[in-house]
Amino acid sequence: MPKAQNNPTASQNLSAGSEFWAGVREEVPLIFGVAPFGLVFGVLGIESGLSPWQTILMSSILFGGASQIVFAQLWAAGVPALIVGGSVCVINLRHVLYSASIAAYLRHLPLRWRILLGYLLTDEAYAISIRRLQHEPPGPNQHFHLLGSGMLLWVSWQFATIFGVLVGGTIPDSWSLSFAIPLTFIAVVAPILKTRADLAAVITAGTIAIIGQPLPWNSWLIIAAIGGILAGWLVSRLNHQAGATS
Amino acid sequence: MIWFIMIATGLFTFATRFIMLSNGISNRPPLWLVDALGFVPIAVLTAIIVPAILVDPADQTIALWDNPRLFAAALAIIAALVTRQMITTIGVGLVALWILQWAM
């Protein structure tokens, strides 16, 4: 399919195939982070007492790494369903931002396309395809770029989960593989901390998460998350005001 | 029950991704909401990271000095800041933990 050897800077009318494969190619480096993450989820899902089918299908139904990990951990801890659901929902609220930022490029598409691309709109696919949409000349097939990045991510996530489910039982506890989860999140969070508001969010969320440990049903997670969001938001507001008045 | 929650949260998650692509909603979300949502990943992930490092999985107590995970995580944070690569960060943290568990 990718026979077209178009020069991307010269042509604005890339074929659907070249847009699609460009999305796939540009997504590849991110797979090195996503694959171990999916593997860990597969292992953890089984350890948490989910059945293999529940673990594997969760990767299609939720299709959001952090929220799946939290789902499995809270479920294993015997947390009431409402708290599990609420925690997962708060974690996934961030997608509204991606959806808002990419809407201008996709809204003219037929409904079935918007449903498909909405389903594929993960952190990693968004990060890659928004660059093409914002910084390269628009084209009639530009949505195929998101289809490519999103589908590579989806396929990798499913395979990594299945692999984790299959090998999970054979990995000894002494490897402390579940420690890969906080490490994965450290790799996401540490490089994006830039402002004082970000730091306020981190310190508040971390402190509440520790102080709140005795709270029932692991509800410290959702309380710490909301506390961190509020703290970051308040500090950024104060900074804006200070900047506006000084 | 687990299937019900999985499907309900799955539908909610899809809604968060699709909502602004739907024709029913023509406006961008208000700026204060965009600002607040920008802190969701940092806050949520920190709330997962910190107890995973500090709370001892064996007895659920908070461990500081006698805690190999804390030192491994500190090295991983440095690796994340320097390399900005997920695979390196995970590798540094896990290897550090293995060495520390073996040594301590």
XYZ file of C-alpha atoms in Angstrom:
350
model
C 0.000 0.000 0.000
C 2.620 2.670 0.841
C 3.965 2.855 -2.702
C 3.499 6.611 -2.932
C 6.866 8.260 -2.481
C 5.445 11.711 -2.021
C 7.515 14.472 -0.589
C 5.452 15.356 2.480
C 6.486 19.010 2.528
C 5.626 19.585 -1.110
C 2.305 17.830 -1.338
C -0.765 18.574 0.682
C -2.728 15.749 -0.881
C -1.071 12.719 0.595
C -2.920 9.494 -0.100
C -4.818 7.788 2.683
C -2.147 5.084 2.677
C 0.800 7.414 3.147
C -0.960 9.308 5.937
C -1.817 6.008 7.636
C 1.719 4.619 7.422
C 3.229 7.908 8.552
C 1.052 7.646 11.667
C 2.182 4.062 12.213
C 5.879 4.916 11.711
C 5.839 7.916 14.019
C 4.078 5.895 16.720
C 6.733 3.136 16.758
C 9.126 4.743 19.311
C 6.297 5.007 21.841
C 5.611 1.282 21.603
C 8.835 0.633 23.527
C 7.185 2.239 26.535
C 3.699 0.868 25.938
C 4.662 -2.783 25.482
C 6.224 -3.307 28.947
C 3.312 -1.391 30.464
C 0.760 -3.668 28.793
C 2.765 -6.703 29.834
C 2.740 -5.536 33.444
C -1.002 -4.972 33.268
C -1.527 -8.499 31.954
C 0.520 -9.949 34.804
C -1.110 -7.721 37.403
C -4.634 -8.456 36.171
C -4.158 -12.167 36.805
C -2.445 -11.488 40.168
C -5.427 -9.332 41.148
C -7.776 -12.229 40.687
C -9.271 -11.221 37.351
C -9.830 -14.064 34.929
C -7.710 -14.176 31.767
C -10.712 -13.097 29.700
C -11.529 -10.221 32.027
C -7.929 -9.024 31.884
C -7.646 -9.308 28.110
C -11.024 -7.772 27.334
C -10.436 -4.889 29.738
C -7.667 -3.790 27.394
C -10.274 -3.382 24.655
C -13.169 -2.112 26.745
C -11.273 0.491 28.795
C -8.181 0.826 26.602
C -6.442 3.139 29.072
C -3.334 1.889 30.843
C -3.354 3.819 34.106
C -7.083 3.312 34.606
C -6.810 -0.448 33.952
C -4.011 -0.789 36.513
C -6.051 1.099 39.087
C -9.121 -0.970 38.280
C -7.196 -4.200 38.884
C -5.519 -2.979 42.071
C -8.715 -1.639 43.650
C -10.645 -4.727 42.603
C -8.012 -6.942 44.222
C -8.278 -4.882 47.428
C -12.017 -5.570 47.620
C -12.997 -1.929 47.146
C -16.726 -1.246 46.584
C -17.729 -1.081 42.935
C -18.735 2.577 43.112
C -15.260 3.648 44.285
C -13.586 1.509 41.630
C -15.764 3.066 38.959
C -15.333 6.607 40.286
C -11.548 6.294 40.438
C -11.360 4.941 36.889
C -13.592 7.737 35.615
C -11.531 10.510 37.264
C -8.339 9.105 35.779
C -9.828 9.069 32.305
C -11.299 12.569 32.442
C -8.116 13.903 30.858
C -9.242 12.573 27.471
C -11.762 15.411 27.269
C -8.757 17.672 26.704
C -7.452 15.612 23.807
C -10.914 15.396 22.350
C -11.317 19.179 22.553
C -7.933 19.887 21.065
C -8.339 17.524 18.106
C -12.025 18.199 17.407
C -11.429 20.952 14.862
C -9.607 18.478 12.597
C -12.147 15.670 12.840
C -15.563 17.179 13.286
C -16.436 17.236 9.569
C -16.014 13.454 9.328
C -18.939 11.010 9.182
C -20.137 9.678 12.522
C -18.616 6.210 12.108
C -15.172 7.797 11.617
C -15.563 10.024 14.660
C -16.622 7.054 16.786
C -13.657 4.977 15.601
C -11.105 7.772 16.054
C -12.630 8.741 19.398
C -12.187 5.174 20.602
C -8.531 5.234 19.479
C -7.780 8.599 21.107
C -5.218 7.583 23.732
C -2.412 9.646 25.276
C 0.146 8.152 22.941
C -1.813 8.345 19.678
C -2.900 11.893 20.454
C 0.675 12.969 21.224
C 1.885 11.759 17.817
C -0.993 12.719 15.560
C -1.678 16.187 16.964
C 1.827 17.132 15.784
C 0.961 16.172 12.211
C -2.432 17.885 12.343
C -1.124 21.125 13.816
C 2.263 21.524 12.194
C 1.964 20.003 8.742
C -0.161 21.206 5.834
C -3.756 20.010 6.050
C -4.858 17.300 3.655
C -8.112 15.522 2.843
C -6.776 12.261 4.297
C -5.111 13.647 7.416
C -7.409 11.669 9.731
C -5.744 8.487 8.446
C -2.677 9.595 10.409
C -4.561 9.224 13.683
C -6.011 5.941 12.436
C -2.456 4.674 11.874
C -0.992 5.808 15.196
C -4.111 4.694 17.078
C -4.290 1.258 15.473
C -0.618 0.475 16.058
C -1.080 1.444 19.681
C -4.246 -0.631 19.991
C -2.697 -3.741 18.470
C 0.464 -3.400 20.602
C -1.574 -2.915 23.761
C -3.678 -6.017 23.086
C -0.681 -8.210 22.288
C 1.258 -6.944 25.312
C -1.732 -7.679 27.571
C -2.205 -11.186 26.161
C 1.519 -11.864 26.514
C 1.413 -10.669 30.136
C -1.569 -12.938 30.871
C 0.239 -15.920 29.350
C 3.632 -15.466 31.043
C 2.332 -13.904 34.261
C 2.304 -17.078 36.326
C 5.861 -17.956 35.363
C 7.459 -14.719 36.606
C 8.806 -15.141 40.163
C 7.667 -12.672 42.832
C 11.280 -11.835 43.652
C 11.499 -9.927 40.347
C 9.149 -7.329 41.867
C 7.669 -6.755 38.439
C 4.738 -4.801 39.876
C 7.278 -2.102 40.747
C 7.358 -1.386 37.008
C 3.985 0.347 37.437
C 5.140 3.281 39.596
C 8.297 3.379 37.461
C 6.221 3.717 34.303
C 4.278 6.575 35.832
C 7.482 8.244 37.061
C 8.682 8.164 33.467
C 5.462 9.939 32.436
C 5.244 12.510 35.234
C 8.833 13.549 36.022
C 9.648 15.057 32.610
C 6.398 17.049 32.363
C 6.730 18.840 35.715
C 7.479 22.425 34.749
C 5.577 25.006 36.762
C 5.047 25.755 40.418
C 1.418 24.722 39.901
C 2.587 21.294 38.718
C 4.677 20.940 41.864
C 1.742 21.965 44.041
C -0.360 19.243 42.389
C 2.355 16.632 42.974
C 3.013 17.547 46.610
C -0.681 17.731 47.490
C -1.619 14.498 45.740
C 1.370 12.638 47.195
C 0.778 13.889 50.726
C -2.936 13.077 50.736
C -2.226 9.648 49.257
C 0.050 8.862 52.222
C -1.932 10.517 55.010
C -5.123 8.991 53.649
C -3.876 5.403 53.724
C -6.098 4.431 56.692
C -9.237 5.609 54.846
C -11.608 2.814 53.874
C -11.888 1.340 50.358
C -8.621 2.857 49.086
C -10.591 6.068 48.727
C -7.336 7.961 49.279
C -6.678 7.530 45.593
C -9.653 9.502 44.352
C -9.356 12.077 47.188
C -5.640 12.592 46.529
C -6.281 12.938 42.802
C -9.002 15.554 43.259
C -6.913 17.359 45.909
C -3.920 17.485 43.571
C -6.014 18.775 40.679
C -7.502 21.505 42.904
C -4.101 22.519 44.310
C -2.533 22.764 40.866
C -5.480 24.672 39.514
C -5.528 27.141 42.441
C -1.798 27.864 42.192
C -2.047 28.398 38.438
C -4.953 30.786 39.022
C -2.951 32.723 41.620
C -0.001 32.889 39.239
C -2.190 34.218 36.450
C -3.564 36.902 38.743
C -0.107 37.823 40.045
C 1.106 37.993 36.461
C -1.815 40.148 35.420
C -1.471 42.675 38.231
C 2.315 43.013 38.383
C -20.692 -7.363 38.701
C -17.154 -6.871 37.436
C -18.389 -6.988 33.840
C -20.970 -4.348 34.624
C -18.379 -1.945 36.072
C -15.966 -2.665 33.283
C -18.533 -1.875 30.614
C -19.879 1.168 32.466
C -16.418 2.670 32.962
C -15.543 1.694 29.393
C -18.536 3.620 28.090
C -17.637 6.592 30.276
C -14.053 6.485 29.006
C -15.246 6.373 25.419
C -17.503 9.340 26.177
C -14.537 11.388 27.466
C -12.762 10.712 24.172
C -15.711 11.241 21.881
C -17.537 14.099 23.582
C -15.853 16.997 21.803
C -16.001 15.183 18.457
C -19.777 14.969 18.649
C -21.811 17.471 16.692
C -24.049 18.176 19.641
C -21.277 20.084 21.392
C -20.133 23.063 19.425
C -18.092 24.968 21.998
C -14.740 24.295 23.494
C -14.912 23.596 27.215
C -14.527 26.683 29.424
C -10.971 27.747 30.139
C -11.106 26.999 33.871
C -12.096 23.409 33.077
C -9.287 23.031 30.542
C -6.868 24.362 33.180
C -8.142 21.935 35.809
C -8.136 18.907 33.486
C -4.517 19.686 32.632
C -3.572 18.634 36.162
C -5.406 15.287 36.017
C -2.500 13.132 34.795
C 0.029 14.622 37.231
C -2.283 14.395 40.236
C -3.624 10.919 39.529
C -0.297 9.345 38.674
C 1.419 10.915 41.706
C -1.343 9.529 43.926
C -0.516 6.086 42.517
C 3.286 6.474 42.573
C 3.858 7.725 46.133
C 2.081 4.938 48.085
C 3.511 2.320 45.696
C 6.961 3.468 46.806
C 6.451 4.312 50.476
C 3.914 1.762 51.708
C 5.486 -1.595 52.504
C 3.456 -4.246 50.647
C 4.195 -6.821 53.356
C 2.697 -5.077 56.375
C 1.088 -1.891 54.942
C 3.271 0.395 57.078
C 5.026 3.470 55.743
C 8.714 2.755 55.198
C 11.329 5.462 54.699
C 14.970 4.604 55.375
C 14.826 0.849 55.358
C 13.120 0.922 51.994
C 14.879 -0.187 48.803
C 11.925 0.995 46.686
C 12.504 4.587 47.795
C 16.122 4.608 46.629
C 15.303 2.763 43.415
C 12.555 5.285 42.691
C 14.921 8.212 43.348
C 17.351 6.795 40.785
C 14.467 6.247 38.350
C 13.371 9.879 38.750
C 16.889 11.020 37.883
C 16.899 8.668 34.889
C 13.523 10.026 33.765
C 14.665 13.634 34.016
C 17.958 12.995 32.220
C 16.940 10.561 29.475
C 13.182 11.231 29.156
C 12.872 7.630 28.017
C 10.337 5.275 29.532
C 12.284 2.096 28.879
C 15.461 3.500 30.499
C 13.534 4.750 33.512
C 11.885 1.373 34.102
C 15.189 -0.436 33.549
C 17.167 1.758 35.961
C 14.473 1.489 38.640
C 14.055 -2.274 38.417
C 17.777 -3.070 38.321
C 18.390 -0.691 41.241
C 15.643 -2.426 43.210
C 17.088 -5.876 42.517
C 20.568 -4.812 43.601
C 19.283 -3.067 46.733
C 17.037 -5.972 47.748
C 19.970 -8.294 47.347
C 22.299 -6.026 49.331
C 19.997 -4.885 52.122
